[in-house]
């Protein structure tokens, strides 16, 4: 008997960084899915195969504190089950997914898929809320910080509105998202940037807290624009949010170039997505402007990624 689970990556639309400090955020699940197949293994052992030639074998007792990048999130997720005494036998896992993450939520997707596959294998019948809480705890164990926005996208899919970090999000009824997404060509260090923004807030709380509050207000307005399809207004909010992220110091010259390239091609609005410092940006563009936005982004050195948004959350398949 084996069980396979897959979970989607994510694109943060609004609320980046402010959401870590208790303000709202909006995230959409993207169809870059990560897969975990679980089967019964040797007693009290975790075996993880991350590629045909890379296999890890760890006794359950050695799991806390494993930091090897390719298995840290898998191990942290299994640890959540172990700490609740939910694993009675050894576990064998095989993971797979896109070979490049582009900063679109591989860690959270892997954590969620691990918990979903392993819990189903052992007949634990965990609710989505339980998987969300355990996967969020796993990601926090590895990273030390984070709002859980990415974990929410991996569990619930669709497009989610977060009232506050760690709470179960609300699903937004959004039919389609006219997005163009481009990778800036370099990886960002989410944890470092979250810490840098937190440090800026400690040094200048009177300046940074109002910036977070404005980002929070943008989220509230963006939510109704999204639900009502008011793309032009949404574009303006997106541009304001980008300015505020620049104020927090999370922009880069490359991301700014891509943002201006998209705007110069008449995108409704454009901003970086997530922690900043690299990874992806996105622009809102209707069908008539989409091709010109893509052309300008590519001319500016962006790697346009054709990615569906608002896709389903974690899915589990029992296999014979
Ligand atoms: O993982 P990234 O780089 O897309 O960033 C996630 C968004 C942050 O708000 C910066 C962090 C968080 O946990 O919400």
Coordinates of C-alpha atoms and ligand atoms in Angstrom, one line a residue:
X1 CA 0.0 0.0 0.0
X2 CA 1.2 3.5 -0.8
X3 CA -0.3 6.9 -0.7
X4 CA 0.6 9.9 -2.9
X5 CA -0.2 13.5 -2.1
X6 CA 0.5 16.7 -4.0
X7 CA 0.3 20.3 -2.9
X8 CA 0.6 23.5 -4.9
X9 CA 3.1 26.4 -4.7
X10 CA 2.0 29.9 -4.1
X11 CA 2.3 33.5 -5.2
X12 CA 1.9 36.3 -2.6
X13 CA -0.4 39.0 -4.1
X14 CA -0.7 41.5 -1.2
X15 CA 0.5 41.9 2.3
X16 CA 4.1 40.6 2.0
X17 CA 6.0 41.2 5.2
X18 CA 3.2 43.1 6.9
X19 CA 1.3 39.8 7.3
X20 CA 4.2 38.4 9.4
X21 CA 3.4 41.3 11.9
X22 CA -0.3 40.7 12.2
X23 CA -1.7 42.5 9.2
X24 CA -3.8 40.9 6.4
X25 CA -2.4 39.1 3.4
X26 CA -3.7 37.7 0.1
X27 CA -2.1 34.6 -1.6
X28 CA -3.0 32.4 -4.6
X29 CA -2.1 28.8 -5.1
X30 CA -0.1 28.1 -8.3
X31 CA 0.2 25.0 -10.4
X32 CA 3.8 24.2 -9.6
X33 CA 2.9 21.1 -7.5
X34 CA 5.2 19.1 -5.3
X35 CA 4.6 15.3 -4.8
X36 CA 5.2 13.0 -1.9
X37 CA 4.6 9.2 -2.0
X38 CA 4.5 7.4 1.4
X39 CA 4.7 3.7 2.2
X40 CA 5.5 1.7 5.3
X41 CA 9.2 1.4 6.0
X42 CA 11.5 -0.2 8.5
X43 CA 10.6 0.2 12.2
X44 CA 11.4 3.6 13.7
X45 CA 13.2 4.7 10.6
X46 CA 12.5 7.5 8.1
X47 CA 13.8 6.9 4.6
X48 CA 13.5 9.8 2.1
X49 CA 14.4 9.6 -1.5
X50 CA 14.6 13.1 -3.1
X51 CA 16.0 11.9 -6.5
X52 CA 16.9 8.6 -8.0
X53 CA 20.5 8.8 -6.6
X54 CA 19.8 10.6 -3.3
X55 CA 18.4 8.6 -0.4
X56 CA 18.5 9.6 3.3
X57 CA 18.0 7.1 6.2
X58 CA 17.4 8.5 9.7
X59 CA 16.3 6.8 12.9
X60 CA 13.2 8.6 14.3
X61 CA 15.3 9.6 17.4
X62 CA 17.7 11.6 15.1
X63 CA 15.0 13.6 13.4
X64 CA 14.8 16.8 15.5
X65 CA 17.2 19.4 14.2
X66 CA 18.0 17.9 10.8
X67 CA 18.8 20.9 8.6
X68 CA 19.9 19.3 5.3
X69 CA 18.2 21.6 2.7
X70 CA 16.7 19.0 0.5
X71 CA 15.0 17.1 3.4
X72 CA 14.6 19.7 6.2
X73 CA 10.9 20.4 5.6
X74 CA 10.1 16.7 5.1
X75 CA 11.8 15.8 8.4
X76 CA 10.1 18.7 10.2
X77 CA 6.7 17.6 9.0
X78 CA 7.4 14.0 10.0
X79 CA 8.5 15.3 13.4
X80 CA 5.1 16.9 13.9
X81 CA 3.5 13.4 13.5
X82 CA 6.1 11.8 15.8
X83 CA 5.7 14.4 18.5
X84 CA 2.0 13.6 18.6
X85 CA 2.8 9.9 18.7
X86 CA 1.0 9.4 15.4
X87 CA 3.7 7.2 13.8
X88 CA 3.6 3.6 14.9
X89 CA 5.9 2.2 12.2
X90 CA 8.7 3.2 9.9
X91 CA 8.0 5.5 7.0
X92 CA 9.4 5.6 3.5
X93 CA 8.9 8.8 1.4
X94 CA 9.7 9.7 -2.2
X95 CA 9.5 13.4 -3.0
X96 CA 9.4 15.1 -6.4
X97 CA 8.5 18.4 -8.0
X98 CA 9.7 21.2 -10.3
X99 CA 13.5 21.2 -10.2
X100 CA 13.7 25.0 -9.8
X101 CA 11.4 26.6 -7.1
X102 CA 11.5 30.2 -8.5
X103 CA 10.6 31.2 -4.9
X104 CA 7.0 30.0 -5.4
X105 CA 6.5 28.0 -2.1
X106 CA 8.3 24.7 -2.5
X107 CA 9.0 24.4 1.3
X108 CA 5.4 24.7 2.3
X109 CA 4.1 22.5 -0.5
X110 CA 6.5 19.7 0.4
X111 CA 5.7 20.0 4.2
X112 CA 1.9 19.8 3.4
X113 CA 2.2 17.0 0.9
X114 CA 4.4 15.0 3.4
X115 CA 1.8 15.4 6.2
X116 CA -1.1 14.6 3.9
X117 CA 0.5 11.4 2.4
X118 CA 1.9 10.1 5.7
X119 CA -1.3 10.7 7.7
X120 CA -3.4 9.1 5.1
X121 CA -1.1 6.0 5.0
X122 CA -1.5 5.5 8.8
X123 CA -5.3 6.2 8.6
X124 CA -5.1 9.3 10.8
X125 CA -7.9 11.2 9.0
X126 CA -6.4 14.7 9.7
X127 CA -8.7 17.6 8.8
X128 CA -7.3 20.4 6.5
X129 CA -7.1 22.6 9.6
X130 CA -4.9 20.1 11.4
X131 CA -2.7 19.7 8.4
X132 CA -2.4 23.5 8.2
X133 CA -1.5 23.9 11.8
X134 CA 1.1 21.0 11.7
X135 CA 2.6 22.1 8.4
X136 CA 2.9 25.7 9.7
X137 CA 4.6 24.5 12.8
X138 CA 7.0 22.4 10.7
X139 CA 7.9 25.4 8.5
X140 CA 8.4 27.6 11.6
X141 CA 10.7 24.8 13.1
X142 CA 13.0 25.1 10.0
X143 CA 12.7 28.8 9.2
X144 CA 12.1 30.3 12.6
X145 CA 9.7 32.9 11.1
X146 CA 6.8 33.1 8.7
X147 CA 3.1 34.0 8.5
X148 CA 1.8 30.7 7.2
X149 CA 0.4 32.3 4.1
X150 CA 2.3 29.9 1.9
X151 CA 1.2 26.9 3.9
X152 CA -2.4 28.1 3.6
X153 CA -2.1 28.2 -0.2
X154 CA -0.7 24.6 -0.2
X155 CA -3.5 23.2 2.0
X156 CA -6.6 25.1 0.8
X157 CA -5.6 26.2 -2.7
X158 CA -7.6 28.9 -4.6
X159 CA -7.0 32.5 -3.6
X160 CA -7.0 33.1 0.2
X161 CA -7.5 36.1 2.4
X162 CA -5.6 36.1 5.6
X163 CA -7.0 38.2 8.4
X164 CA -3.9 37.5 10.6
X165 CA -0.8 35.3 10.6
X166 CA -1.5 31.7 11.5
X167 CA -5.3 31.9 11.4
X168 CA -7.3 29.7 9.0
X169 CA -7.8 31.9 5.9
X170 CA -11.0 32.8 4.1
X171 CA -11.3 31.5 0.5
X172 CA -12.0 34.3 -2.0
X173 CA -14.5 33.8 -4.8
X174 CA -12.3 34.9 -7.7
X175 CA -12.9 33.3 -11.1
X176 CA -9.7 34.2 -12.9
X177 CA -6.6 36.2 -12.2
X178 CA -5.2 38.1 -15.3
X179 CA -1.6 37.8 -14.1
X180 CA 1.8 37.7 -15.8
X181 CA 4.5 36.3 -13.6
X182 CA 8.2 36.8 -14.2
X183 CA 11.3 35.4 -12.4
X184 CA 14.0 37.9 -11.7
X185 CA 16.8 35.3 -12.1
X186 CA 18.1 35.2 -8.6
X187 CA 16.9 33.4 -5.4
X188 CA 15.9 35.4 -2.4
X189 CA 16.6 34.5 1.2
X190 CA 13.2 34.8 2.7
X191 CA 14.3 34.3 6.3
X192 CA 17.0 36.9 6.1
X193 CA 14.7 39.4 4.5
X194 CA 11.9 38.8 7.1
X195 CA 14.5 39.3 9.8
X196 CA 15.9 42.5 8.1
X197 CA 12.4 44.0 7.9
X198 CA 11.7 43.0 11.6
X199 CA 15.0 44.7 12.6
X200 CA 14.0 47.9 10.6
X201 CA 10.7 47.9 12.5
X202 CA 12.5 47.6 15.9
X203 CA 14.8 50.5 15.0
X204 CA 12.0 52.7 13.6
X205 CA 8.7 51.4 14.9
X206 CA 7.0 54.8 14.4
X207 CA 7.9 54.7 10.6
X208 CA 7.6 51.1 9.8
X209 CA 4.4 50.3 11.7
X210 CA 2.4 52.8 9.6
X211 CA 3.9 51.3 6.4
X212 CA 2.6 47.9 7.6
X213 CA -0.8 49.4 8.4
X214 CA -1.0 50.9 4.9
X215 CA -0.1 47.5 3.4
X216 CA -2.9 46.0 5.5
X217 CA -5.4 48.6 4.3
X218 CA -4.4 47.9 0.7
X219 CA -5.2 44.2 1.3
X220 CA -8.7 45.0 2.5
X221 CA -9.4 47.1 -0.6
X222 CA -7.6 44.7 -2.9
X223 CA -9.9 41.9 -1.7
X224 CA -13.0 43.6 -2.9
X225 CA -11.3 44.7 -6.2
X226 CA -10.4 41.0 -6.8
X227 CA -13.9 39.7 -6.0
X228 CA -15.5 42.4 -8.2
X229 CA -13.0 42.1 -11.0
X230 CA -12.0 45.8 -10.7
X231 CA -8.6 45.3 -12.3
X232 CA -7.7 49.0 -12.9
X233 CA -8.3 49.9 -9.2
X234 CA -6.4 46.7 -8.3
X235 CA -3.5 47.8 -10.5
X236 CA -3.3 51.1 -8.7
X237 CA -3.3 49.4 -5.3
X238 CA -0.6 47.0 -6.6
X239 CA 1.6 50.0 -7.5
X240 CA 1.2 51.6 -4.1
X241 CA 2.1 48.3 -2.4
X242 CA 5.2 48.1 -4.5
X243 CA 6.2 51.5 -3.3
X244 CA 5.7 50.5 0.3
X245 CA 7.8 47.4 -0.2
X246 CA 10.6 49.6 -1.6
X247 CA 10.2 51.7 1.5
X248 CA 10.8 48.5 3.6
X249 CA 14.0 47.9 1.6
X250 CA 13.0 44.6 0.0
X251 CA 13.2 45.7 -3.7
X252 CA 16.1 45.1 -6.0
X253 CA 17.2 47.0 -9.2
X254 CA 16.3 43.9 -11.3
X255 CA 12.8 43.6 -9.7
X256 CA 12.2 47.4 -10.1
X257 CA 13.3 47.1 -13.8
X258 CA 10.8 44.4 -14.4
X259 CA 8.0 46.3 -12.6
X260 CA 8.7 49.4 -14.7
X261 CA 8.9 47.3 -17.9
X262 CA 5.4 45.8 -17.2
X263 CA 4.0 49.2 -16.4
X264 CA 5.5 50.7 -19.6
X265 CA 3.6 48.1 -21.6
X266 CA 0.3 49.3 -20.0
X267 CA -0.1 46.7 -17.3
X268 CA -2.7 47.8 -14.8
X269 CA 0.0 47.5 -12.1
X270 CA 3.0 45.5 -11.0
X271 CA 4.9 44.6 -7.9
X272 CA 7.4 42.1 -6.5
X273 CA 5.9 39.0 -4.8
X274 CA 7.0 37.6 -1.4
X275 CA 10.1 38.5 0.6
X276 CA 11.8 40.4 -2.3
X277 CA 15.5 40.5 -2.8
X278 CA 15.0 38.4 -5.9
X279 CA 12.5 35.7 -7.0
X280 CA 9.3 36.8 -8.8
X281 CA 7.3 39.8 -9.6
X282 CA 3.8 39.9 -11.2
X283 CA 1.8 42.3 -13.3
X284 CA -1.9 42.6 -14.0
X285 CA -2.7 42.6 -17.7
X286 CA -5.8 41.9 -19.7
X287 CA -5.7 39.7 -22.9
X288 CA -5.2 42.7 -25.2
X289 CA -2.0 43.8 -23.3
X290 CA -0.7 40.5 -22.2
X291 CA 1.6 39.8 -25.2
X292 CA 3.2 43.3 -25.0
X293 CA 3.7 43.0 -21.2
X294 CA 5.4 39.6 -21.8
X295 CA 7.6 41.0 -24.5
X296 CA 8.8 43.9 -22.4
X297 CA 9.4 41.7 -19.4
X298 CA 11.5 39.4 -21.5
X299 CA 13.4 42.3 -23.1
X300 CA 14.2 43.5 -19.5
X301 CA 15.7 40.1 -18.7
X302 CA 12.7 38.6 -16.9
X303 CA 11.9 34.9 -17.2
X304 CA 8.2 34.8 -17.8
X305 CA 6.6 31.7 -16.2
X306 CA 3.3 30.4 -17.6
X307 CA 1.6 29.4 -14.4
X308 CA -2.1 28.8 -13.6
X309 CA -3.3 30.5 -10.4
X310 CA -6.1 29.7 -8.0
X311 CA -5.5 25.9 -8.4
X312 CA -6.7 23.3 -5.9
X313 CA -4.9 22.7 -2.6
X314 CA -3.5 19.5 -1.3
X315 CA -4.8 16.3 -3.0
X316 CA -4.4 12.7 -1.8
X317 CA -4.5 9.6 -4.0
X318 CA -4.5 6.1 -2.5
X319 CA -2.5 3.7 -4.6
X320 CA -2.6 -0.1 -4.5
Ligands
LIG1 O1 8.4 32.9 0.6 P1 8.4 34.3 0.0 O2 9.7 34.9 -0.3 O3 7.4 34.4 -1.2 O4 7.8 35.3 1.1 C1 6.6 35.1 1.8 C2 6.0 36.3 2.2 C3 6.5 37.0 3.5 O5 5.4 37.8 4.0 C4 7.7 37.8 3.2 C5 6.9 36.0 4.6 C6 5.7 35.3 5.2 O6 5.9 34.3 5.9 O7 4.5 35.8 5.1

